[in-house]
JSON list of C-alpha atoms in Angstrom, two decimals:
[
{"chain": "A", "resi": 18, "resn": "UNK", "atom": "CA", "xyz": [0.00, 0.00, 0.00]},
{"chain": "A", "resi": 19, "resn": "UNK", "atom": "CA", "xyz": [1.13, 3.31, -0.98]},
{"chain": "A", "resi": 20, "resn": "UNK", "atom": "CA", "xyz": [1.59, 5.93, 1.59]},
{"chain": "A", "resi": 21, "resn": "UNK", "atom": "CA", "xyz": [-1.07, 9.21, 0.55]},
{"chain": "A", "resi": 22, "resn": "UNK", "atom": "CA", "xyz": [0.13, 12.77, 0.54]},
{"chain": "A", "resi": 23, "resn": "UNK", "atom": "CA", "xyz": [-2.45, 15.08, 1.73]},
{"chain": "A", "resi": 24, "resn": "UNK", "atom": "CA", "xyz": [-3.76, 17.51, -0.96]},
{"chain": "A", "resi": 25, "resn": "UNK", "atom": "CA", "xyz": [-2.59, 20.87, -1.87]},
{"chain": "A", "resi": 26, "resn": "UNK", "atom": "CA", "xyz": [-4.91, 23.51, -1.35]},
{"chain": "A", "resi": 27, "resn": "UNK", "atom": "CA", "xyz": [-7.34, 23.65, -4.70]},
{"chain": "A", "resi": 28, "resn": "UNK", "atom": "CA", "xyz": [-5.79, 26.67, -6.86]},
{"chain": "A", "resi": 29, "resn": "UNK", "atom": "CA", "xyz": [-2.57, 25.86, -5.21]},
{"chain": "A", "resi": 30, "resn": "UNK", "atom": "CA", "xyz": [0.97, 24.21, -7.16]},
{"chain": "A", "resi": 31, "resn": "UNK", "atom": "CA", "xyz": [4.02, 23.22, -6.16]},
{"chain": "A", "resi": 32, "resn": "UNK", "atom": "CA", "xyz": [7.09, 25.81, -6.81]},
{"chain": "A", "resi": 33, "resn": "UNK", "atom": "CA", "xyz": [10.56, 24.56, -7.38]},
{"chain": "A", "resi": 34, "resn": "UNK", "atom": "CA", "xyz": [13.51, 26.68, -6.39]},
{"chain": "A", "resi": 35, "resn": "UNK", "atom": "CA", "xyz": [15.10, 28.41, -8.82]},
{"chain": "A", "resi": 36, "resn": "UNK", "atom": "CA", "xyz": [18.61, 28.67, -10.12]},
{"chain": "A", "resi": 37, "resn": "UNK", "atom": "CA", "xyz": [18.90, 32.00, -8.66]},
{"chain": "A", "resi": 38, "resn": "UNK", "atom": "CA", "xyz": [17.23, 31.33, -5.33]},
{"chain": "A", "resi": 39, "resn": "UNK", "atom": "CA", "xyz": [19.30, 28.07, -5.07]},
{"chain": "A", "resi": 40, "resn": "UNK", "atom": "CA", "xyz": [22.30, 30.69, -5.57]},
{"chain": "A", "resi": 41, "resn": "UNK", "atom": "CA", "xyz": [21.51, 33.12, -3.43]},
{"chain": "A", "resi": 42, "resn": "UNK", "atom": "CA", "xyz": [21.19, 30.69, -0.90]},
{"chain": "A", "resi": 43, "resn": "UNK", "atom": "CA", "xyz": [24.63, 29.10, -1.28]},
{"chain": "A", "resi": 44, "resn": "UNK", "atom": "CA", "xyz": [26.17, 32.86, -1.77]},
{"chain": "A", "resi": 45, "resn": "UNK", "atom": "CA", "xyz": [24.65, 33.82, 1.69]},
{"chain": "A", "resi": 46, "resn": "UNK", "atom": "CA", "xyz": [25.18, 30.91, 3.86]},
{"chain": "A", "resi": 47, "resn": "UNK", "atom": "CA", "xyz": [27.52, 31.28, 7.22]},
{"chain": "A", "resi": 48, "resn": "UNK", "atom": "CA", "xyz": [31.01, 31.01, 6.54]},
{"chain": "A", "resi": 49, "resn": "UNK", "atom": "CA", "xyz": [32.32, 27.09, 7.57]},
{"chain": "A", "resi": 50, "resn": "UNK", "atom": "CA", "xyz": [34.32, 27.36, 10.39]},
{"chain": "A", "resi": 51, "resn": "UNK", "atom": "CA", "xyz": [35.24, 24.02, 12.81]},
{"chain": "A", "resi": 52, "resn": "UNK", "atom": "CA", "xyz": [32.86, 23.22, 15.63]},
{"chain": "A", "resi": 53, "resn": "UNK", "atom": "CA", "xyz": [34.07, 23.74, 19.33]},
{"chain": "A", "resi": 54, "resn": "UNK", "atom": "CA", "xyz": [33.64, 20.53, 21.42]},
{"chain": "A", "resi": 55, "resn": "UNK", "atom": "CA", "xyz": [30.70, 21.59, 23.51]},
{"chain": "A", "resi": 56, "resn": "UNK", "atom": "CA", "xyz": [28.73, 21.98, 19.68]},
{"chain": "A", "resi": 57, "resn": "UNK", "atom": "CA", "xyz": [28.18, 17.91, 19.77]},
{"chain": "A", "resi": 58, "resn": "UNK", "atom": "CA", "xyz": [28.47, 15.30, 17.23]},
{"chain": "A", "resi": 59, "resn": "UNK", "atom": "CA", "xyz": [25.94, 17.07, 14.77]},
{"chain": "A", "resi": 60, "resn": "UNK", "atom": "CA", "xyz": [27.79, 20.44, 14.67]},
{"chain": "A", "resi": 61, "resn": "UNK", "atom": "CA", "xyz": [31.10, 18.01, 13.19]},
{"chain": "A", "resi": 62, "resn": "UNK", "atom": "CA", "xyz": [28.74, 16.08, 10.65]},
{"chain": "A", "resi": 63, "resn": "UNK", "atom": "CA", "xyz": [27.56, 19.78, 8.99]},
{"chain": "A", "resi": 64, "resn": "UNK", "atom": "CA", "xyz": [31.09, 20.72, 8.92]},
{"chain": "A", "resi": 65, "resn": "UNK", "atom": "CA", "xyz": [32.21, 17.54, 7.17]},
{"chain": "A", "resi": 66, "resn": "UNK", "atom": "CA", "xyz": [29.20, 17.67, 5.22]},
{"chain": "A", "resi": 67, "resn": "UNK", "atom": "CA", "xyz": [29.94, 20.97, 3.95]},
{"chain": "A", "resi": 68, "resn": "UNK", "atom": "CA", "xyz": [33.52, 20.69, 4.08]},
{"chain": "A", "resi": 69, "resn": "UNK", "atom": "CA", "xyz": [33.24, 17.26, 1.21]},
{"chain": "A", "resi": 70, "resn": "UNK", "atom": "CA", "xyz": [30.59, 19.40, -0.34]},
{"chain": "A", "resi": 71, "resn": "UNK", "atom": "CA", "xyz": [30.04, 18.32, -4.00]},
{"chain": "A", "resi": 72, "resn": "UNK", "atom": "CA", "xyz": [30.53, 21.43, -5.34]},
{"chain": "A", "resi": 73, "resn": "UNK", "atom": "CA", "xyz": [34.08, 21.48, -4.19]},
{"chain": "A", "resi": 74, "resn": "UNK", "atom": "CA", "xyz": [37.06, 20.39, -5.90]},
{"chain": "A", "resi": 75, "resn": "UNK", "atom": "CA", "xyz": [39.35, 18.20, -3.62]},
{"chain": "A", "resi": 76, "resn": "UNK", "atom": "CA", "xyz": [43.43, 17.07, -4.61]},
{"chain": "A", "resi": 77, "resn": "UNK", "atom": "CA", "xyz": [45.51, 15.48, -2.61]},
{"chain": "A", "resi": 78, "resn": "UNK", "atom": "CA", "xyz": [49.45, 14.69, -3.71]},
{"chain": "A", "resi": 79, "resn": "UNK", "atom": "CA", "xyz": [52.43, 13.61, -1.77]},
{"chain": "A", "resi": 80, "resn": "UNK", "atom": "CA", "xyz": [55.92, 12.95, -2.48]},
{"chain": "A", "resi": 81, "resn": "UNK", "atom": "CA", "xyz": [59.12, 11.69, -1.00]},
{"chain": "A", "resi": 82, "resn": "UNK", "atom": "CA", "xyz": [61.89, 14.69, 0.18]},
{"chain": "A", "resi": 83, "resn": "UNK", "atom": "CA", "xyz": [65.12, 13.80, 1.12]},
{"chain": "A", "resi": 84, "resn": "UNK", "atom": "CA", "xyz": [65.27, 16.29, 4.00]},
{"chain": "A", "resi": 85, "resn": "UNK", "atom": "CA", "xyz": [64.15, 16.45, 7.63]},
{"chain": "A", "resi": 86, "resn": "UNK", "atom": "CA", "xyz": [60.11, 17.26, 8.46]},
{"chain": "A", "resi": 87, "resn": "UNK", "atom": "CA", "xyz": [60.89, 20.10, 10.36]},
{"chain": "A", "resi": 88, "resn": "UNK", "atom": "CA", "xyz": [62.66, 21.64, 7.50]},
{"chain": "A", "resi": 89, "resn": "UNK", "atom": "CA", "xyz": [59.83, 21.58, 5.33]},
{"chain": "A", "resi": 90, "resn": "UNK", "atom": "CA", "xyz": [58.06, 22.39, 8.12]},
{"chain": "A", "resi": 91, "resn": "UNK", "atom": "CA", "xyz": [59.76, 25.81, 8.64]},
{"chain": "A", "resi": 92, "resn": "UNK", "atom": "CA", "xyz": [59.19, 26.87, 5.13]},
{"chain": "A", "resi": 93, "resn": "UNK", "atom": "CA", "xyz": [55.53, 26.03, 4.56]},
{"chain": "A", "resi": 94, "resn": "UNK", "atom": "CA", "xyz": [54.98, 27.39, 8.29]},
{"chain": "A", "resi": 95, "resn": "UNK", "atom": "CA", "xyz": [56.16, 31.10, 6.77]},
{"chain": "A", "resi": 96, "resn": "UNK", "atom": "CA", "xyz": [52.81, 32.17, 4.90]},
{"chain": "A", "resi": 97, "resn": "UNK", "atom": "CA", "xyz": [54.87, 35.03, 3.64]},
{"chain": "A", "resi": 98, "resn": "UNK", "atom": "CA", "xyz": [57.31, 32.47, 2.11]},
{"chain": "A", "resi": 99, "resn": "UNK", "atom": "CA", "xyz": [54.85, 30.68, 0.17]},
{"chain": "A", "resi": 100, "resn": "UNK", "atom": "CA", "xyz": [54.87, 32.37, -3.30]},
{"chain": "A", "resi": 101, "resn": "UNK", "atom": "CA", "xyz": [58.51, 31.47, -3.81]},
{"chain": "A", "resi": 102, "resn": "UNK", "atom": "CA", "xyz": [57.79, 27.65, -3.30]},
{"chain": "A", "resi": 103, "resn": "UNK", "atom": "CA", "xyz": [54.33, 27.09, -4.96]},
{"chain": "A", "resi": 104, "resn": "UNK", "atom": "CA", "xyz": [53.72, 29.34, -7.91]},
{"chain": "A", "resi": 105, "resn": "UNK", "atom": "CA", "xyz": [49.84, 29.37, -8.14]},
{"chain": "A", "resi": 106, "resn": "UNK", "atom": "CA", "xyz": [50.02, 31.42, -4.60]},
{"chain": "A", "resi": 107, "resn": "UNK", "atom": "CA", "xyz": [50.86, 35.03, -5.89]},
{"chain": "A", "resi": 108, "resn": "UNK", "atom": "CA", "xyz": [50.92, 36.71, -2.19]},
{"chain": "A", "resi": 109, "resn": "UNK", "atom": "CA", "xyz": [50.26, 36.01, 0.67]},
{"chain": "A", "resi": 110, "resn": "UNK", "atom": "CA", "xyz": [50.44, 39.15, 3.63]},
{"chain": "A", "resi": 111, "resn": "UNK", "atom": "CA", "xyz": [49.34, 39.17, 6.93]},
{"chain": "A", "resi": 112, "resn": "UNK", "atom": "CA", "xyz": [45.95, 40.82, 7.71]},
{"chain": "A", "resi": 113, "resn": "UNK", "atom": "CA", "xyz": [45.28, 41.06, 11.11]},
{"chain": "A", "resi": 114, "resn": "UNK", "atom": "CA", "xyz": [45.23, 38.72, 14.38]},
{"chain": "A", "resi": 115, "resn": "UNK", "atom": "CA", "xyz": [46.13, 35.25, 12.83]},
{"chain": "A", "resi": 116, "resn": "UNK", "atom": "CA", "xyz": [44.33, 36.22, 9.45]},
{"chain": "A", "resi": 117, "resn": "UNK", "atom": "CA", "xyz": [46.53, 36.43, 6.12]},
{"chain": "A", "resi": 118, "resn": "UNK", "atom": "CA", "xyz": [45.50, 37.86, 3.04]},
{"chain": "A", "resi": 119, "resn": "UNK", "atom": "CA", "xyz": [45.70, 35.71, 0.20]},
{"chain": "A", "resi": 120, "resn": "UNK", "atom": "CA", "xyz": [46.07, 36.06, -3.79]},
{"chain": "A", "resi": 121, "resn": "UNK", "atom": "CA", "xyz": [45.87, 32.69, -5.96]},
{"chain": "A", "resi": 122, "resn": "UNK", "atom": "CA", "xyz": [45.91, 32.34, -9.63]},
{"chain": "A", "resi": 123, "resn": "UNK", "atom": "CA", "xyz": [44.81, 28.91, -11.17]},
{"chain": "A", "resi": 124, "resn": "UNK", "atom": "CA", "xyz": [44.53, 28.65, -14.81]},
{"chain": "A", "resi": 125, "resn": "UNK", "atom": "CA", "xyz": [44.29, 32.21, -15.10]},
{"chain": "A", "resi": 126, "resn": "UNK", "atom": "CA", "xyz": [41.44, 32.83, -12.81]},
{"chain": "A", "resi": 127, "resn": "UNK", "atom": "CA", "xyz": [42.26, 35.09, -10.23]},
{"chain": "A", "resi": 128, "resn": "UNK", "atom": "CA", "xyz": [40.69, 34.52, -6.44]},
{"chain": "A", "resi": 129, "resn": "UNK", "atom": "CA", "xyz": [41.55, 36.97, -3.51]},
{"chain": "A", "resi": 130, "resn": "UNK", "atom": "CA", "xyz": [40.82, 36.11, -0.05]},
{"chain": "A", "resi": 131, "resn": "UNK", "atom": "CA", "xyz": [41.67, 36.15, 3.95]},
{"chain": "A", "resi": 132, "resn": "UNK", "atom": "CA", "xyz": [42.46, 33.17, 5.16]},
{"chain": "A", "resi": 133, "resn": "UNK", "atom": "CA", "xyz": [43.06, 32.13, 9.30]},
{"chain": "A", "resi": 134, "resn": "UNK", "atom": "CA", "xyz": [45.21, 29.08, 10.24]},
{"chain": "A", "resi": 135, "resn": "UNK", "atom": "CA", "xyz": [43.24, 26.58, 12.08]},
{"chain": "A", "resi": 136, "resn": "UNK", "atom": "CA", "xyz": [45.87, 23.84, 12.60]},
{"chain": "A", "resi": 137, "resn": "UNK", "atom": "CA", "xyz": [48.86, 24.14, 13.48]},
{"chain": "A", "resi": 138, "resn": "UNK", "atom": "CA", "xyz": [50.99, 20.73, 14.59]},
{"chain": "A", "resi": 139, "resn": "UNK", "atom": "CA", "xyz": [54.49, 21.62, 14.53]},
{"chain": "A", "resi": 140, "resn": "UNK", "atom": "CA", "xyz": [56.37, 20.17, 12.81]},
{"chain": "A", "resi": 141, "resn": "UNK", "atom": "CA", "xyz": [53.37, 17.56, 11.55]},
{"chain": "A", "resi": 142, "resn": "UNK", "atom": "CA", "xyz": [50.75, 19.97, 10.01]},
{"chain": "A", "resi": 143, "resn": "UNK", "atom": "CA", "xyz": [49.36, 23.19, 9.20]},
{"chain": "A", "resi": 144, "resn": "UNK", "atom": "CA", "xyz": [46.03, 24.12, 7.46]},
{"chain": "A", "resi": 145, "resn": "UNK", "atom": "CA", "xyz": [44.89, 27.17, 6.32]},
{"chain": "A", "resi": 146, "resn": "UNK", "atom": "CA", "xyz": [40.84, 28.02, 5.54]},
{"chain": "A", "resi": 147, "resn": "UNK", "atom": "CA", "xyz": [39.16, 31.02, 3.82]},
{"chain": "A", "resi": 148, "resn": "UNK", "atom": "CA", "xyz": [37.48, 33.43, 6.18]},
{"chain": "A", "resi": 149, "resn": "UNK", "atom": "CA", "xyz": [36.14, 35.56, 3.65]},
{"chain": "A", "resi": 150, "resn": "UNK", "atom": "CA", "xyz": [32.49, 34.56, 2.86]},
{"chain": "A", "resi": 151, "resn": "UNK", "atom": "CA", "xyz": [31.56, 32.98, -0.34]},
{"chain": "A", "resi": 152, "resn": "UNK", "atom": "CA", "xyz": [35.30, 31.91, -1.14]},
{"chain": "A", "resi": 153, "resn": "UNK", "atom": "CA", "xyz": [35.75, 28.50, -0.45]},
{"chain": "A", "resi": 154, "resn": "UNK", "atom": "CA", "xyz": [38.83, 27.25, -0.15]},
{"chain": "A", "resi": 155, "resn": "UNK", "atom": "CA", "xyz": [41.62, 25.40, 2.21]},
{"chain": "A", "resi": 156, "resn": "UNK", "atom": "CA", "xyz": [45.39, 24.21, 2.15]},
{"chain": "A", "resi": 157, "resn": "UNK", "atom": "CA", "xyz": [47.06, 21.51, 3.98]},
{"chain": "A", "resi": 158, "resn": "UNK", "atom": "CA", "xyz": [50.31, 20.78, 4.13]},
{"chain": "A", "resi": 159, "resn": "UNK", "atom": "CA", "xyz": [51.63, 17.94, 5.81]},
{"chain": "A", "resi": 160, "resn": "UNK", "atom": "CA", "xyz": [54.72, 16.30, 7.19]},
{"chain": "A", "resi": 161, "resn": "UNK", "atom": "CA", "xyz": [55.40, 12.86, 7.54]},
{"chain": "A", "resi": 162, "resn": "UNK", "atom": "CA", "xyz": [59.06, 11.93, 8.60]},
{"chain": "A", "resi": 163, "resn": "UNK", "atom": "CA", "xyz": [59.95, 8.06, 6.24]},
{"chain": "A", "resi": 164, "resn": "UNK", "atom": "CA", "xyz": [63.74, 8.37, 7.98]},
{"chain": "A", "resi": 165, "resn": "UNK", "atom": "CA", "xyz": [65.85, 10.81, 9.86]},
{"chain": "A", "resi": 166, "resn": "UNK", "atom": "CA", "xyz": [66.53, 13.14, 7.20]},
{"chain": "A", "resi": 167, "resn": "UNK", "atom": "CA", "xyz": [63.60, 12.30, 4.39]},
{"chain": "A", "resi": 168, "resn": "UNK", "atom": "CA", "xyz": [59.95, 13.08, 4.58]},
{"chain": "A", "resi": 169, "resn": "UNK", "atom": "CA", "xyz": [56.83, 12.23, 2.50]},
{"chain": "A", "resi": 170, "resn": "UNK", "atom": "CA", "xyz": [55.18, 15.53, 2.08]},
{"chain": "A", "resi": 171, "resn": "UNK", "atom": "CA", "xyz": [52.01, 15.82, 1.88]},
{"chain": "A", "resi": 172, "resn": "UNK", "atom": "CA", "xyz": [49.45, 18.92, 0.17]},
{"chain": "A", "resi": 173, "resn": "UNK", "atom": "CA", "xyz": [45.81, 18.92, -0.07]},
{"chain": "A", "resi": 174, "resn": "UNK", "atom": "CA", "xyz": [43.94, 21.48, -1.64]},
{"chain": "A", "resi": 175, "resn": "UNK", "atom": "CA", "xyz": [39.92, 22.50, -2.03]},
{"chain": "A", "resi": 176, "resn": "UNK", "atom": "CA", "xyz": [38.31, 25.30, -3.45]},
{"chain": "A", "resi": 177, "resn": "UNK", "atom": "CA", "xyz": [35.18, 25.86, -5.22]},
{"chain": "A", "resi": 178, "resn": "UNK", "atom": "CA", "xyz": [36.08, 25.86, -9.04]},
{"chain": "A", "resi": 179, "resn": "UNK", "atom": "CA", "xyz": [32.80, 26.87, -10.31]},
{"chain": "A", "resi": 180, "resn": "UNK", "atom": "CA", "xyz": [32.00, 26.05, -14.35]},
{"chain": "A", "resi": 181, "resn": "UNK", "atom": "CA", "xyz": [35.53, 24.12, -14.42]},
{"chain": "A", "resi": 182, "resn": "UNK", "atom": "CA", "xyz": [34.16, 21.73, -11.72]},
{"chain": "A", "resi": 183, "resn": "UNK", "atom": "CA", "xyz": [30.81, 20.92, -12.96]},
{"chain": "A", "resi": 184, "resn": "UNK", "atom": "CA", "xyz": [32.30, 20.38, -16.41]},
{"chain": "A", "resi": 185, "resn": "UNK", "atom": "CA", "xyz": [34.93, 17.89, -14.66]},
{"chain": "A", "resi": 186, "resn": "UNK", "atom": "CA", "xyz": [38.08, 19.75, -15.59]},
{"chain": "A", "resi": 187, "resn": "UNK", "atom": "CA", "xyz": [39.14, 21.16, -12.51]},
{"chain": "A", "resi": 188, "resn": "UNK", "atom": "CA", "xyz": [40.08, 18.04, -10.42]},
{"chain": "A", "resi": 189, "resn": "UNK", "atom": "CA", "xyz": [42.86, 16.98, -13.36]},
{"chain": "A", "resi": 190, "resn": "UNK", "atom": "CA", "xyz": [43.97, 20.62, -14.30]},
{"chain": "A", "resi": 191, "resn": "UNK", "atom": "CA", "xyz": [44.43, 21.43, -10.27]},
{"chain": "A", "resi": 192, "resn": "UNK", "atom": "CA", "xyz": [46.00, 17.84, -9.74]},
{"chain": "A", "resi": 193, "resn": "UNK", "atom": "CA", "xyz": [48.53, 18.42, -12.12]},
{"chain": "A", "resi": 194, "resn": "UNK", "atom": "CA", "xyz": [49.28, 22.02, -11.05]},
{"chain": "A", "resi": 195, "resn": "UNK", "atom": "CA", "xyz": [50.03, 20.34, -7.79]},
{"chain": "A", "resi": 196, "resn": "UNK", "atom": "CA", "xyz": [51.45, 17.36, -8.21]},
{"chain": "A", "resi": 197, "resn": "UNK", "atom": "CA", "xyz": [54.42, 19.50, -10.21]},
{"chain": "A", "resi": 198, "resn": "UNK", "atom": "CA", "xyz": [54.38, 22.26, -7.61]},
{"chain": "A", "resi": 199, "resn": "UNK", "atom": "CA", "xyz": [55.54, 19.45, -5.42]},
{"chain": "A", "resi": 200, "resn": "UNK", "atom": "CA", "xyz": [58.09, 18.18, -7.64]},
{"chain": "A", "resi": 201, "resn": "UNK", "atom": "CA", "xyz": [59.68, 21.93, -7.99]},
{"chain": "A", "resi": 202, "resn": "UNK", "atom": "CA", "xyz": [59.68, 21.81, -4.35]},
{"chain": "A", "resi": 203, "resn": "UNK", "atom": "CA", "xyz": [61.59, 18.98, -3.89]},
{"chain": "A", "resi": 204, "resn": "UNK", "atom": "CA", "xyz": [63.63, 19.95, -6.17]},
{"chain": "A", "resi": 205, "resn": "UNK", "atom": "CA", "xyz": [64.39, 23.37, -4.03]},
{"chain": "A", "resi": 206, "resn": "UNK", "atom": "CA", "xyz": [64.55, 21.99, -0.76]},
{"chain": "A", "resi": 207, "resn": "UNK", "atom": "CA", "xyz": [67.06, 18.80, -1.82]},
{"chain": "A", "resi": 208, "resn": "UNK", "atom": "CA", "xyz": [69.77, 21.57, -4.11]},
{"chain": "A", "resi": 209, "resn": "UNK", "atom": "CA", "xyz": [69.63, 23.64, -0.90]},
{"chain": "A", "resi": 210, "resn": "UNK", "atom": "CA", "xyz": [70.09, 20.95, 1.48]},
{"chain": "A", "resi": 211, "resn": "UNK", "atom": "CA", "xyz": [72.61, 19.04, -0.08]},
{"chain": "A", "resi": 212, "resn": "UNK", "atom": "CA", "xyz": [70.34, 15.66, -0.31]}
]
């Protein structure tokens, strides 16, 4: 047996959203921030929710580094530093109590942004998120030491990539980027260190 709906009004239809309001709604929603402990288990679900949101464009690379995690550490830890090792980040300056502003350039679209650390694990981790609303995006690099002077290095990336997403181009054109950023990093850190 089917379960019955109760009638609409007579004179009465259904409206679906439209494109615009479904916009507006996404262009004016909170900005994500982590949930404090005393928020509960349903306060972390809507941040993971939102933070693997579908509209977001995830990539995650790695590679090997033959020197020690705290000196990678040290140079992804300077946000001021960061333009000289990865070449999509064009600035970065600070902007106020733990808040940096941000300028990234992928495939020639522009985004500027503040951004506030919200991990830091010396020498382990650091993550930055946006703090600007309606800019989504986060960095995280990571550290993890193979031997006493080589490290797998770790950075993960997401950001809202708009037409390039929903076309599927962004997730191969951004993994790329990345995965050679890395490489030119490695290749930086092991001339300077001797490895």
């Amino acid at each position: 047996m089917r379960p019955t709906r109760s009638p609409r009004p007579s004179g009465t239809r259904a409206i679906a959203p439209t494109a615009a309001s479904r916009r507006d709604r996404w262009e004016n929603r909170s900005p994500r921030a982590s949930p404090s402990a005393d928020e509960g288990p349903t306060a972390a679900w809507r941040t993971c929710a939102r933070r693997y949101d579908s509209r977001m464009t995830h990539v995650s690379e790695s590679i090997d580094i033959g020197v020690p995690a705290e000196t990678i550490y040290a140079l992804f830890d300077d946000t001021q530093a960061l333009p000289s090792l990865v070449s999509f980040v064009k600035s970065v300056e600070p902007a106020g109590d733990n808040l940096t502003h941000w300028v990234v350039e992928v495939a020639g679209v522009k985004r500027e942004f503040d951004a506030k650390r919200v991990v830091a694990e010396a020498p382990v981790r650091s993550r930055w998120e946006s703090a600007t609303p309606g800019v989504d995006f986060s960095i995280e690099a990571r550290t993890d030491a193979t031997g006493p002077t080589s490290t797998r290095f770790s950075l993960d990336a997401e950001f809202d990539a708009g037409r390039a997403e929903r076309l599927g181009l962004a997730k191969a054109v951004a993994g790329k980027l990345v995965s050679s950023e890395l490489k030119k990093v490695k290749q930086q850190l092991e001339a300077s260190h001797g490895a």
